[in-house]
Amino acid sequence: MARLCVKLNDKDNVAVALNEIQPGTLAIDDVVANEVIPQAHKIALADIPAGKPVIRYGVVLGYAMEPIKKGDWINEFMVELPEPPGLDDMEYGKNIVTDLPKAPVTTFEGYRNPNGGYAGTRNILAIHTTVQCVTGVLNVAVKKMKEELLPKYPNVDDIVPINHAYGCGVAINASEAKIPIRALHNLVKHPNFGGQIMAVSLGCEKMTIDKLLDEKDINDDNVIVLQEKKGFDAMIDALMEMAEKKLKVLNERKRETLPLSDLCIGMQCGGSDAFSGVSANPSAGYASDMLVSAGATVMFSEVTEVRDGVHFIAERCVNAEVRDKLAAEMKWYDNYLLNGEVDRSANPTPGNKKGGLCNIVEKAMGSIAKSGSAPIVEVLSPAEIPTKKGLIYAATPASDIVCGPCQLASGITLQVFMTGRGTPYGLAAAPVIKVCSRNDMKNQWPDLIDINAGPAATGEKTVQEVGTELFNKIIAVASGKDQSFAEKYKLYNDLCIFNPAPIT
């Protein structure tokens, strides 16, 4: 008989319905559904008195706001959010796992980085901007470049404008302005851009060119200032001329066999549901462990989606310094939300809740599963460049379109994106592999979802089997032997640069 529910931990007093369960159905063990239990939602495995904990993942999700009977449907309106874990004196180094699954390969075909550091997975001409004001002109020029120039340089994958909404009308000297400036500055050095620098400035913006580029790179070979050009045609001609020079250099890049220690991967989830922590994220975590065991660097992120599991992350930090940076990033974000008169409970979306996630605690416990079990060697502030290799926690907002650019600025050259509800999200600067949590999602979007982790929820496959499938997909896409659907269809989101500083 096919199982109808999933229970993850012996301590749990709830289970998750694999499909909608009708009243009177024997759902699991001796538990009979008292009412309709929607797919991915929780059924009570025992009576839960008011004020007593609702437990999933072996963790208290919250407290029953009224008596819950065995067999009842538990939804978002029935559970009171607990206090977040404390951040002072968290234990570290007590859950250091070194026996990680062995990777089937230890190399990939990548582009050596002329600046040193992580290798590229793609060969892209990126055109960086200091301010949103130049976007209109640049977009016209890029269209012309792709039509007239790109076909002449077959070894170049794409031309990508790094457009953003930052640069002027902002408090450029505010303390937190360092975050968007750091992100844009670090994006210039992204491994997929091959060391070629092309920047477009308006000429009067607050984000001056010296904030975007290193001093040694500020010259006429790399920078075009639109206000110095005599009209639109002159602007387009200058952009075309500079782009062709850069394309000629990039066209000489060739893939070569490189160790996985040259690869940097990002892990992110969005449109999550209650199966995300059952199938998609644990499978990604297994793939992450294989990558780390082979020497690769893997980043996971999303502050509000780890905040309620931060003590579990701290236990995997290799030393007190890493633990302390983790606590500092959590405190910074707590204050950031407090200043906006909200807290972490603002995170879950209507879709998350429809997908069975009753609150941010449940979402967070599923989210951290994508980090696997490897030791955490470093914690980064938003858009910082790593100094270590291995598993890294990169503190970013949970918003998909903000987390992605932050991870790009930190050097990821490929992203793995887990989803339960579905999203066509993608990045122009790096390929994105989409992993879904349920069979229904793959059936709904067969040509948008790359890896289906649904069988890990139903028991048709193990997490290890799906994780290995994902690992192999990562290597194939990173090596240019395969494309994700988002890359194939060029489903690219706009870059949303994280800016916690004031706008003037």
PDB file of N, CA and C in Angstrom, residues 130 172 181 185 199 201 205-218 223:
ATOM      1  N   THR A 130      27.138  52.060 -13.520  1.00  0.00           N
ATOM      2  CA  THR A 130      27.219  52.757 -12.243  1.00  0.00           C
ATOM      3  C   THR A 130      25.856  53.230 -11.760  1.00  0.00           C
ATOM      4  N   ILE A 172      24.807  57.806  -0.510  1.00  0.00           N
ATOM      5  CA  ILE A 172      25.967  57.020  -0.911  1.00  0.00           C
ATOM      6  C   ILE A 172      26.987  56.856   0.214  1.00  0.00           C
ATOM      7  N   ILE A 181      27.334  48.849  -2.800  1.00  0.00           N
ATOM      8  CA  ILE A 181      28.590  49.194  -3.477  1.00  0.00           C
ATOM      9  C   ILE A 181      29.492  47.973  -3.563  1.00  0.00           C
ATOM     10  N   HIS A 185      30.749  46.224  -7.035  1.00  0.00           N
ATOM     11  CA  HIS A 185      32.201  46.163  -7.201  1.00  0.00           C
ATOM     12  C   HIS A 185      32.666  44.723  -7.405  1.00  0.00           C
ATOM     13  N   ALA A 199      32.623  49.062 -18.477  1.00  0.00           N
ATOM     14  CA  ALA A 199      31.736  49.774 -17.560  1.00  0.00           C
ATOM     15  C   ALA A 199      31.164  51.010 -18.240  1.00  0.00           C
ATOM     16  N   SER A 201      29.138  54.609 -17.432  1.00  0.00           N
ATOM     17  CA  SER A 201      28.764  55.625 -16.440  1.00  0.00           C
ATOM     18  C   SER A 201      27.963  56.720 -17.128  1.00  0.00           C
ATOM     19  N   GLU A 205      26.462  60.802 -11.476  1.00  0.00           N
ATOM     20  CA  GLU A 205      25.830  59.987 -10.434  1.00  0.00           C
ATOM     21  C   GLU A 205      26.658  59.950  -9.157  1.00  0.00           C
ATOM     22  N   LYS A 206      26.019  59.520  -8.081  1.00  0.00           N
ATOM     23  CA  LYS A 206      26.708  59.377  -6.797  1.00  0.00           C
ATOM     24  C   LYS A 206      27.620  58.146  -6.770  1.00  0.00           C
ATOM     25  N   MET A 207      27.206  57.098  -7.458  1.00  0.00           N
ATOM     26  CA  MET A 207      28.027  55.883  -7.544  1.00  0.00           C
ATOM     27  C   MET A 207      29.099  56.137  -8.616  1.00  0.00           C
ATOM     28  N   THR A 208      30.123  56.861  -8.220  1.00  0.00           N
ATOM     29  CA  THR A 208      31.174  57.224  -9.161  1.00  0.00           C
ATOM     30  C   THR A 208      31.969  55.998  -9.593  1.00  0.00           C
ATOM     31  N   ILE A 209      32.650  56.124 -10.712  1.00  0.00           N
ATOM     32  CA  ILE A 209      33.324  54.971 -11.312  1.00  0.00           C
ATOM     33  C   ILE A 209      34.385  54.385 -10.382  1.00  0.00           C
ATOM     34  N   ASP A 210      34.972  55.219  -9.508  1.00  0.00           N
ATOM     35  CA  ASP A 210      35.989  54.709  -8.586  1.00  0.00           C
ATOM     36  C   ASP A 210      35.400  53.819  -7.511  1.00  0.00           C
ATOM     37  N   LYS A 211      34.080  53.887  -7.321  1.00  0.00           N
ATOM     38  CA  LYS A 211      33.421  52.973  -6.379  1.00  0.00           C
ATOM     39  C   LYS A 211      33.121  51.635  -7.036  1.00  0.00           C
ATOM     40  N   LEU A 212      32.984  51.636  -8.362  1.00  0.00           N
ATOM     41  CA  LEU A 212      32.681  50.411  -9.092  1.00  0.00           C
ATOM     42  C   LEU A 212      33.943  49.620  -9.426  1.00  0.00           C
ATOM     43  N   LEU A 213      34.994  50.325  -9.849  1.00  0.00           N
ATOM     44  CA  LEU A 213      36.207  49.674 -10.337  1.00  0.00           C
ATOM     45  C   LEU A 213      37.399  49.961  -9.435  1.00  0.00           C
ATOM     46  N   ASP A 214      38.385  49.067  -9.475  1.00  0.00           N
ATOM     47  CA  ASP A 214      39.672  49.336  -8.845  1.00  0.00           C
ATOM     48  C   ASP A 214      40.381  50.439  -9.632  1.00  0.00           C
ATOM     49  N   GLU A 215      41.225  51.175  -8.959  1.00  0.00           N
ATOM     50  CA  GLU A 215      41.898  52.318  -9.599  1.00  0.00           C
ATOM     51  C   GLU A 215      42.665  51.912 -10.854  1.00  0.00           C
ATOM     52  N   LYS A 216      43.319  50.767 -10.819  1.00  0.00           N
ATOM     53  CA  LYS A 216      44.124  50.328 -11.961  1.00  0.00           C
ATOM     54  C   LYS A 216      43.288  50.037 -13.202  1.00  0.00           C
ATOM     55  N   ASP A 217      41.985  49.834 -13.010  1.00  0.00           N
ATOM     56  CA  ASP A 217      41.108  49.475 -14.133  1.00  0.00           C
ATOM     57  C   ASP A 217      40.346  50.668 -14.703  1.00  0.00           C
ATOM     58  N   ILE A 218      40.540  51.841 -14.120  1.00  0.00           N
ATOM     59  CA  ILE A 218      39.813  53.028 -14.585  1.00  0.00           C
ATOM     60  C   ILE A 218      40.602  53.699 -15.702  1.00  0.00           C
ATOM     61  N   VAL A 223      36.115  52.094 -19.654  1.00  0.00           N
ATOM     62  CA  VAL A 223      35.032  52.954 -19.163  1.00  0.00           C
ATOM     63  C   VAL A 223      34.503  53.862 -20.272  1.00  0.00           C
TER      64      VAL A 223
END
